[in-house]
């Protein structure tokens, strides 16, 4: 009613069009709701970037400190469970599912107006051995395929309508010369485990966007192999909607040209492109990708007392160049998700060895770093 009075107030007396609009608005409250949706200028990442693409953070679960929840709600529009929806925690034994962590996360996300991206249905890591064993012997194709389908039906079915997307298959492409990574999945089922996983995911959840997710697929051989995989899946009419470029990069070495080429190439194949696990390592490591099995020795901890101003600037520059690229290709990018909410929560503090990392936009006190300020400023200008 208040709206109607305002509308009537600006109408020239006798304006039939305005009168008509006012009557329609009374009959259709959605019109009023739409009018009230003015952008909130609270200065968070999501208010700056949210209209271009979803902006997210991986979180361990619902059990966060109040200040962390406040940081999450201010800056992010979507979350990814860091571990609790992976096969190991969610399906520890055949037929026994544990949805506690995932359910709590979904409930918290919903209460804060955040969407959820399921991660991940099929992966060679954090996947229990029972999938691949039959009475103490290696299980055959039919049994493993049946178990994989059951797993996907149960998990994606349970979260159907509650997640916006799924990383259906994670890291299936070989880092070396081969096409697909040699894993228990390929050994037991064969290369078509990927197609079968997507088919099962679509059956279980008719609406979620279904992604293939991997690291280092922006460049070199892995980009070509990803394109081959997408084309093969499309040829077989397999329901795939997008590709997730994980984005575990290293300071001073972010492969911007490759990233751009990959975004363009995947999109040209009809894929939505998401950056699913963004972080920029500031402590040098020898692993160039993000193979969780890669471990390194060393006790070096150069930034245990904090980042130097020079390194803060380097990190800010890298993040700014990246977000310039994301903005340039906003029509192709569905989501950009950081792998962690703040530096204290980053997996890079323990992978590939223990060290004090500073790979995200917010520091351990949850304060925005120069990188955050710079990314925010860039978004506001554009
Ligand atoms: C990592 C988690 O962050 C860690 O807590 C866990 O110990 C190992 O897995 N690529 C992925 C993610 O797809 O699932 C990984 O997450 C990081 C690399």
Short mmCIF file of C-alpha atoms and ligand atoms in Angstrom, two decimals:
data_model
loop_
_atom_site.label_atom_id
_atom_site.label_comp_id
_atom_site.label_asym_id
_atom_site.label_seq_id
_atom_site.Cartn_x
_atom_site.Cartn_y
_atom_site.Cartn_z
CA UNK A 1 0.00 0.00 0.00
CA UNK A 2 2.84 2.34 0.92
CA UNK A 3 4.32 1.70 -2.51
CA UNK A 4 1.02 2.44 -4.18
CA UNK A 5 0.74 5.75 -2.40
CA UNK A 6 4.26 6.63 -3.52
CA UNK A 7 3.49 5.61 -7.08
CA UNK A 8 0.25 7.53 -7.08
CA UNK A 9 2.14 10.48 -5.67
CA UNK A 10 4.46 10.76 -8.64
CA UNK A 11 1.70 10.12 -11.14
CA UNK A 12 0.27 13.01 -12.99
CA UNK A 13 -3.37 13.18 -12.04
CA UNK A 14 -5.32 11.41 -14.69
CA UNK A 15 -2.36 9.41 -16.07
CA UNK A 16 -4.08 6.20 -17.13
CA UNK A 17 -0.80 4.30 -17.50
CA UNK A 18 0.33 5.05 -13.96
CA UNK A 19 -3.08 4.25 -12.50
CA UNK A 20 -3.04 0.97 -14.38
CA UNK A 21 0.44 0.13 -13.06
CA UNK A 22 -0.67 0.87 -9.51
CA UNK A 23 -3.69 -1.39 -9.82
CA UNK A 24 -1.51 -4.16 -11.32
CA UNK A 25 0.97 -3.80 -8.48
CA UNK A 26 -1.82 -4.22 -5.96
CA UNK A 27 -2.97 -7.37 -7.72
CA UNK A 28 0.55 -8.72 -8.11
CA UNK A 29 2.68 -8.23 -4.96
CA UNK A 30 5.76 -9.63 -6.80
CA UNK A 31 6.01 -6.31 -8.61
CA UNK A 32 6.43 -4.55 -5.30
CA UNK A 33 9.02 -7.04 -4.09
CA UNK A 34 11.03 -6.55 -7.27
CA UNK A 35 10.96 -2.79 -6.79
CA UNK A 36 12.22 -3.10 -3.22
CA UNK A 37 15.28 -5.13 -4.31
CA UNK A 38 17.70 -2.22 -4.34
CA UNK A 39 21.33 -3.40 -4.26
CA UNK A 40 22.69 -3.42 -0.73
CA UNK A 41 25.78 -1.28 -0.55
CA UNK A 42 27.42 -3.00 2.40
CA UNK A 43 30.75 -3.07 0.62
CA UNK A 44 31.27 -6.84 0.65
CA UNK A 45 32.66 -8.90 -2.22
CA UNK A 46 29.20 -10.19 -3.04
CA UNK A 47 27.70 -6.73 -3.31
CA UNK A 48 30.48 -5.79 -5.73
CA UNK A 49 30.82 -9.01 -7.75
CA UNK A 50 27.58 -10.88 -7.04
CA UNK A 51 25.79 -9.60 -10.11
CA UNK A 52 28.60 -10.81 -12.38
CA UNK A 53 29.12 -14.28 -10.89
CA UNK A 54 28.51 -16.11 -7.64
CA UNK A 55 31.32 -15.57 -5.16
CA UNK A 56 32.09 -18.30 -2.69
CA UNK A 57 34.26 -19.81 0.00
CA UNK A 58 34.93 -23.38 1.03
CA UNK A 59 34.02 -24.01 4.65
CA UNK A 60 34.60 -27.06 6.85
CA UNK A 61 31.02 -27.16 8.15
CA UNK A 62 28.36 -25.23 10.02
CA UNK A 63 30.48 -25.02 13.14
CA UNK A 64 32.13 -21.64 12.60
CA UNK A 65 32.79 -18.83 15.05
CA UNK A 66 30.28 -15.98 15.05
CA UNK A 67 32.84 -13.61 13.52
CA UNK A 68 33.48 -16.14 10.77
CA UNK A 69 29.78 -16.42 10.01
CA UNK A 70 29.62 -12.62 9.87
CA UNK A 71 32.56 -12.53 7.42
CA UNK A 72 30.96 -15.26 5.34
CA UNK A 73 27.57 -13.54 5.14
CA UNK A 74 29.06 -10.17 4.36
CA UNK A 75 31.29 -11.23 1.49
CA UNK A 76 30.05 -14.48 -0.02
CA UNK A 77 26.94 -15.69 -1.81
CA UNK A 78 27.77 -19.39 -1.93
CA UNK A 79 29.69 -22.07 -0.03
CA UNK A 80 31.40 -25.36 -0.81
CA UNK A 81 31.87 -28.03 1.86
CA UNK A 82 35.62 -28.51 2.14
CA UNK A 83 35.42 -32.18 3.18
CA UNK A 84 32.11 -33.28 4.68
CA UNK A 85 30.37 -34.31 1.44
CA UNK A 86 33.29 -36.35 0.12
CA UNK A 87 32.79 -40.13 -0.15
CA UNK A 88 34.92 -40.99 2.92
CA UNK A 89 33.06 -38.95 5.55
CA UNK A 90 29.62 -39.30 3.97
CA UNK A 91 29.70 -43.01 3.07
CA UNK A 92 32.26 -44.65 5.37
CA UNK A 93 30.87 -48.18 4.98
CA UNK A 94 28.76 -49.81 2.33
CA UNK A 95 25.15 -48.78 2.91
CA UNK A 96 25.97 -46.52 5.88
CA UNK A 97 25.68 -42.83 5.15
CA UNK A 98 26.52 -40.01 7.51
CA UNK A 99 24.82 -36.82 6.39
CA UNK A 100 25.27 -35.00 9.70
CA UNK A 101 28.06 -32.64 8.62
CA UNK A 102 26.56 -31.93 5.21
CA UNK A 103 23.03 -31.39 6.57
CA UNK A 104 24.24 -28.94 9.21
CA UNK A 105 26.21 -27.04 6.58
CA UNK A 106 23.21 -26.83 4.23
CA UNK A 107 20.96 -25.66 7.06
CA UNK A 108 23.39 -22.94 8.12
CA UNK A 109 23.90 -21.84 4.50
CA UNK A 110 20.16 -21.64 3.90
CA UNK A 111 19.64 -19.60 7.04
CA UNK A 112 22.21 -17.09 5.75
CA UNK A 113 20.85 -17.02 2.20
CA UNK A 114 23.90 -18.80 0.77
CA UNK A 115 23.72 -21.41 -1.97
CA UNK A 116 25.71 -24.65 -1.70
CA UNK A 117 27.94 -26.41 -4.25
CA UNK A 118 28.29 -30.10 -3.58
CA UNK A 119 31.88 -31.37 -3.55
CA UNK A 120 32.47 -34.13 -4.61
CA UNK A 121 30.71 -37.33 -5.67
CA UNK A 122 33.53 -39.31 -7.29
CA UNK A 123 37.22 -38.86 -6.52
CA UNK A 124 40.17 -41.22 -6.13
CA UNK A 125 41.22 -39.51 -2.91
CA UNK A 126 39.20 -39.40 0.37
CA UNK A 127 37.27 -42.38 -0.94
CA UNK A 128 37.02 -45.50 1.22
CA UNK A 129 38.58 -48.76 0.03
CA UNK A 130 35.40 -50.79 0.44
CA UNK A 131 34.14 -49.46 -2.91
CA UNK A 132 36.80 -51.51 -4.67
CA UNK A 133 36.96 -54.74 -2.65
CA UNK A 134 34.88 -57.91 -3.02
CA UNK A 135 35.48 -60.45 -0.25
CA UNK A 136 39.10 -59.43 0.12
CA UNK A 137 39.71 -59.44 -3.63
CA UNK A 138 39.61 -56.59 -6.15
CA UNK A 139 35.98 -56.01 -7.10
CA UNK A 140 34.88 -56.35 -10.72
CA UNK A 141 33.38 -53.69 -12.99
CA UNK A 142 29.69 -54.47 -12.37
CA UNK A 143 29.98 -54.37 -8.59
CA UNK A 144 32.00 -51.13 -8.48
CA UNK A 145 29.68 -49.52 -11.03
CA UNK A 146 26.67 -50.55 -8.95
CA UNK A 147 28.27 -49.13 -5.81
CA UNK A 148 29.18 -45.88 -7.54
CA UNK A 149 25.64 -45.49 -8.87
CA UNK A 150 24.16 -46.25 -5.45
CA UNK A 151 26.49 -43.75 -3.80
CA UNK A 152 25.54 -41.01 -6.25
CA UNK A 153 21.82 -41.83 -6.06
CA UNK A 154 21.92 -41.64 -2.26
CA UNK A 155 24.09 -38.55 -1.84
CA UNK A 156 22.94 -36.42 -4.79
CA UNK A 157 19.39 -37.62 -4.10
CA UNK A 158 19.62 -36.57 -0.45
CA UNK A 159 20.77 -33.06 -1.43
CA UNK A 160 18.55 -32.70 -4.49
CA UNK A 161 16.92 -29.27 -4.40
CA UNK A 162 19.42 -28.14 -1.77
CA UNK A 163 22.57 -27.72 -3.83
CA UNK A 164 23.05 -25.47 -6.84
CA UNK A 165 25.71 -27.65 -8.38
CA UNK A 166 27.84 -30.77 -7.94
CA UNK A 167 31.49 -31.42 -8.67
CA UNK A 168 30.45 -34.80 -10.01
CA UNK A 169 33.92 -36.11 -10.84
CA UNK A 170 37.10 -34.66 -9.36
CA UNK A 171 40.63 -34.87 -10.81
CA UNK A 172 40.20 -37.70 -13.28
CA UNK A 173 42.69 -36.39 -15.84
CA UNK A 174 46.27 -37.66 -15.79
CA UNK A 175 49.05 -35.24 -14.80
CA UNK A 176 51.49 -36.99 -17.11
CA UNK A 177 51.26 -38.23 -20.67
CA UNK A 178 48.20 -40.45 -20.25
CA UNK A 179 44.64 -39.33 -20.88
CA UNK A 180 42.91 -40.32 -17.64
CA UNK A 181 44.56 -40.78 -14.25
CA UNK A 182 45.18 -44.41 -13.37
CA UNK A 183 42.95 -44.94 -10.31
CA UNK A 184 40.80 -47.62 -8.76
CA UNK A 185 37.88 -46.11 -10.67
CA UNK A 186 39.50 -46.62 -14.07
CA UNK A 187 40.99 -49.97 -13.03
CA UNK A 188 37.68 -51.39 -11.82
CA UNK A 189 35.13 -49.72 -14.09
CA UNK A 190 37.11 -48.34 -17.03
CA UNK A 191 37.26 -44.86 -18.54
CA UNK A 192 33.47 -44.64 -18.81
CA UNK A 193 33.14 -44.27 -15.03
CA UNK A 194 33.04 -40.52 -15.72
CA UNK A 195 30.09 -40.71 -18.12
CA UNK A 196 28.31 -43.12 -15.77
CA UNK A 197 28.82 -40.76 -12.82
CA UNK A 198 27.27 -37.81 -14.65
CA UNK A 199 24.31 -39.91 -15.82
CA UNK A 200 23.70 -41.09 -12.25
CA UNK A 201 24.02 -37.55 -10.87
CA UNK A 202 21.44 -36.19 -13.32
CA UNK A 203 19.07 -39.01 -12.40
CA UNK A 204 19.42 -38.21 -8.71
CA UNK A 205 19.21 -34.44 -9.06
CA UNK A 206 17.38 -33.16 -12.13
CA UNK A 207 18.24 -29.51 -11.54
CA UNK A 208 21.76 -29.07 -10.14
CA UNK A 209 24.48 -27.94 -12.54
CA UNK A 210 26.88 -30.83 -13.03
CA UNK A 211 30.61 -30.01 -13.22
CA UNK A 212 33.83 -31.78 -14.01
CA UNK A 213 36.43 -30.34 -11.58
CA UNK A 214 40.23 -30.49 -11.75
CA UNK A 215 43.52 -28.65 -11.14
CA UNK A 216 46.02 -27.39 -13.75
CA UNK A 217 43.49 -27.91 -16.54
CA UNK A 218 43.94 -24.31 -17.66
CA UNK A 219 47.15 -25.09 -19.49
CA UNK A 220 49.29 -27.49 -21.43
CA UNK A 221 48.23 -31.05 -21.96
CA UNK A 222 45.54 -31.04 -19.30
CA UNK A 223 43.54 -28.33 -21.07
CA UNK A 224 43.54 -30.37 -24.27
CA UNK A 225 42.58 -33.51 -22.38
CA UNK A 226 39.74 -31.68 -20.64
CA UNK A 227 38.46 -30.50 -24.00
CA UNK A 228 38.65 -34.07 -25.28
CA UNK A 229 36.69 -35.27 -22.25
CA UNK A 230 33.99 -32.62 -22.68
CA UNK A 231 33.63 -33.47 -26.38
CA UNK A 232 33.42 -37.19 -25.70
CA UNK A 233 30.80 -36.67 -23.02
CA UNK A 234 28.76 -34.36 -25.24
CA UNK A 235 28.99 -36.83 -28.12
CA UNK A 236 27.42 -39.46 -25.88
CA UNK A 237 24.76 -37.00 -24.71
CA UNK A 238 26.08 -37.20 -21.17
CA UNK A 239 24.58 -34.43 -19.01
CA UNK A 240 27.48 -32.12 -18.16
CA UNK A 241 26.93 -28.40 -17.56
CA UNK A 242 30.30 -27.04 -16.63
CA UNK A 243 33.96 -27.26 -15.88
CA UNK A 244 35.57 -26.25 -12.60
CA UNK A 245 39.10 -24.89 -12.84
CA UNK A 246 40.32 -25.39 -9.28
CA UNK A 247 42.82 -22.53 -9.30
CA UNK A 248 45.45 -23.47 -6.70
CA UNK A 249 48.04 -21.03 -7.99
CA UNK A 250 51.35 -19.61 -6.73
CA UNK A 251 52.32 -15.99 -6.23
CA UNK A 252 54.19 -14.42 -9.15
CA UNK A 253 53.36 -17.42 -11.31
CA UNK A 254 49.63 -17.19 -11.97
CA UNK A 255 49.22 -18.46 -15.56
CA UNK A 256 46.90 -15.68 -16.72
CA UNK A 257 47.20 -16.42 -20.46
CA UNK A 258 46.42 -20.09 -19.95
CA UNK A 259 43.53 -19.28 -17.64
CA UNK A 260 42.02 -16.95 -20.23
CA UNK A 261 42.50 -19.47 -23.04
CA UNK A 262 40.88 -22.19 -20.93
CA UNK A 263 37.88 -20.05 -19.96
CA UNK A 264 37.30 -19.21 -23.63
CA UNK A 265 37.83 -22.78 -24.85
CA UNK A 266 35.61 -24.48 -22.26
CA UNK A 267 32.89 -21.90 -22.81
CA UNK A 268 33.10 -22.43 -26.58
CA UNK A 269 32.20 -26.08 -25.89
CA UNK A 270 29.01 -24.89 -24.22
CA UNK A 271 30.33 -25.24 -20.67
CA UNK A 272 29.73 -22.94 -17.73
CA UNK A 273 33.13 -22.15 -16.25
CA UNK A 274 33.69 -21.90 -12.50
CA UNK A 275 36.85 -21.16 -10.56
CA UNK A 276 36.17 -23.59 -7.75
CA UNK A 277 39.13 -23.62 -5.33
CA UNK A 278 40.96 -20.34 -5.62
CA UNK A 279 44.03 -19.63 -3.52
CA UNK A 280 47.48 -18.16 -4.22
CA UNK A 281 50.30 -19.81 -2.30
CA UNK A 282 52.89 -17.34 -1.00
CA UNK A 283 55.41 -19.92 0.26
CA UNK A 284 57.27 -21.64 -2.55
CA UNK A 285 56.47 -25.30 -3.12
CA UNK A 286 57.73 -27.75 -5.70
CA UNK A 287 54.31 -29.23 -6.56
CA UNK A 288 52.93 -27.13 -9.39
CA UNK A 289 49.43 -28.58 -9.35
CA UNK A 290 47.36 -29.55 -6.34
CA UNK A 291 47.81 -33.28 -6.03
CA UNK A 292 46.82 -33.91 -2.42
CA UNK A 293 49.10 -36.94 -2.32
CA UNK A 294 52.17 -34.79 -3.01
CA UNK A 295 54.09 -34.25 0.22
CA UNK A 296 57.23 -32.21 0.70
CA UNK A 297 59.93 -32.10 3.33
CA UNK A 298 61.29 -28.88 4.81
CA UNK A 299 60.91 -26.72 7.88
CA UNK A 300 61.16 -23.38 6.17
CA UNK A 301 58.43 -21.01 7.39
CA UNK A 302 59.27 -17.58 5.97
CA UNK A 303 56.02 -15.82 6.89
CA UNK A 304 55.39 -17.23 10.34
CA UNK A 305 55.19 -13.67 11.72
CA UNK A 306 53.10 -12.32 8.87
CA UNK A 307 53.50 -11.20 5.29
CA UNK A 308 56.03 -8.54 4.35
CA UNK A 309 54.60 -5.41 2.68
CA UNK A 310 56.31 -6.47 -0.57
CA UNK A 311 54.61 -9.83 -0.51
CA UNK A 312 51.25 -8.25 0.37
CA UNK A 313 51.65 -6.14 -2.75
CA UNK A 314 52.64 -9.09 -4.93
CA UNK A 315 49.62 -11.03 -3.72
CA UNK A 316 47.34 -8.03 -4.28
CA UNK A 317 48.68 -7.60 -7.81
CA UNK A 318 48.12 -11.25 -8.67
CA UNK A 319 44.58 -11.26 -7.30
CA UNK A 320 43.79 -8.00 -9.08
CA UNK A 321 45.03 -9.30 -12.46
CA UNK A 322 42.97 -12.44 -11.92
CA UNK A 323 39.78 -10.56 -11.10
CA UNK A 324 40.35 -8.27 -14.10
CA UNK A 325 40.32 -11.42 -16.19
CA UNK A 326 37.22 -12.79 -14.46
CA UNK A 327 35.42 -9.50 -15.05
CA UNK A 328 36.44 -9.49 -18.70
CA UNK A 329 34.90 -12.96 -19.07
CA UNK A 330 31.99 -12.48 -16.71
CA UNK A 331 29.60 -13.76 -19.40
CA UNK A 332 31.36 -17.15 -19.28
CA UNK A 333 32.03 -17.46 -15.55
CA UNK A 334 29.35 -18.81 -13.25
CA UNK A 335 31.22 -18.68 -9.94
CA UNK A 336 34.51 -17.86 -8.25
CA UNK A 337 35.07 -19.74 -4.99
CA UNK A 338 38.04 -19.34 -2.62
CA UNK A 339 39.34 -22.51 -0.99
CA UNK A 340 38.87 -21.27 2.56
CA UNK A 341 37.30 -18.31 4.31
CA UNK A 342 40.49 -16.74 5.66
CA UNK A 343 44.21 -17.53 5.98
CA UNK A 344 43.76 -19.37 9.27
CA UNK A 345 41.43 -21.82 7.52
CA UNK A 346 43.52 -22.49 4.42
CA UNK A 347 44.54 -26.07 3.60
CA UNK A 348 47.85 -24.57 2.39
CA UNK A 349 48.94 -24.30 6.03
CA UNK A 350 49.40 -28.07 5.95
CA UNK A 351 49.74 -29.05 2.25
CA UNK A 352 52.19 -30.10 0.85
CA UNK A 353 53.89 -29.58 4.22
CA UNK A 354 53.30 -27.62 7.39
CA UNK A 355 53.95 -23.89 7.01
CA UNK A 356 52.23 -20.59 7.76
CA UNK A 357 50.40 -19.56 4.63
CA UNK A 358 48.61 -16.37 3.60
CA UNK A 359 46.89 -17.41 0.40
CA UNK A 360 43.44 -15.83 0.73
CA UNK A 361 41.92 -12.33 0.83
CA UNK A 362 41.30 -12.23 4.59
CA UNK A 363 43.98 -12.69 7.25
CA UNK A 364 43.89 -14.76 10.42
CA UNK A 365 42.18 -11.92 12.31
CA UNK A 366 39.54 -11.95 9.57
CA UNK A 367 40.68 -8.55 8.36
CA UNK A 368 40.78 -7.71 4.64
CA UNK A 369 44.34 -7.77 3.31
CA UNK A 370 45.58 -5.31 0.67
CA UNK A 371 44.60 -7.99 -1.88
CA UNK A 372 40.99 -7.79 -0.68
CA UNK A 373 40.96 -3.99 -0.81
CA UNK A 374 42.40 -4.05 -4.31
CA UNK A 375 39.92 -6.66 -5.61
CA UNK A 376 37.03 -4.72 -4.04
CA UNK A 377 38.21 -1.45 -5.54
CA UNK A 378 38.53 -3.04 -8.98
CA UNK A 379 34.99 -4.38 -8.80
CA UNK A 380 33.57 -1.03 -7.68
CA UNK A 381 35.24 0.78 -10.58
CA UNK A 382 33.89 -1.54 -13.26
C1 LIG B 1 41.48 -30.68 0.62
C2 LIG B 1 40.96 -30.13 1.95
O1 LIG B 1 41.05 -28.73 1.93
C3 LIG B 1 41.76 -30.71 3.09
O2 LIG B 1 41.19 -30.32 4.33
C4 LIG B 1 41.80 -32.24 2.99
O3 LIG B 1 42.65 -32.74 3.98
C5 LIG B 1 42.30 -32.68 1.62
O4 LIG B 1 41.49 -32.08 0.61
N1 LIG B 1 41.53 -30.29 -4.45
C6 LIG B 1 40.25 -30.62 -4.06
C7 LIG B 1 39.86 -30.46 -2.64
O5 LIG B 1 39.40 -30.91 -4.93
O6 LIG B 1 38.89 -31.38 -2.25
C8 LIG B 1 41.05 -30.54 -1.72
O7 LIG B 1 40.63 -30.23 -0.40
C9 LIG B 1 42.15 -29.60 -2.18
C10 LIG B 1 42.62 -29.96 -3.57
#
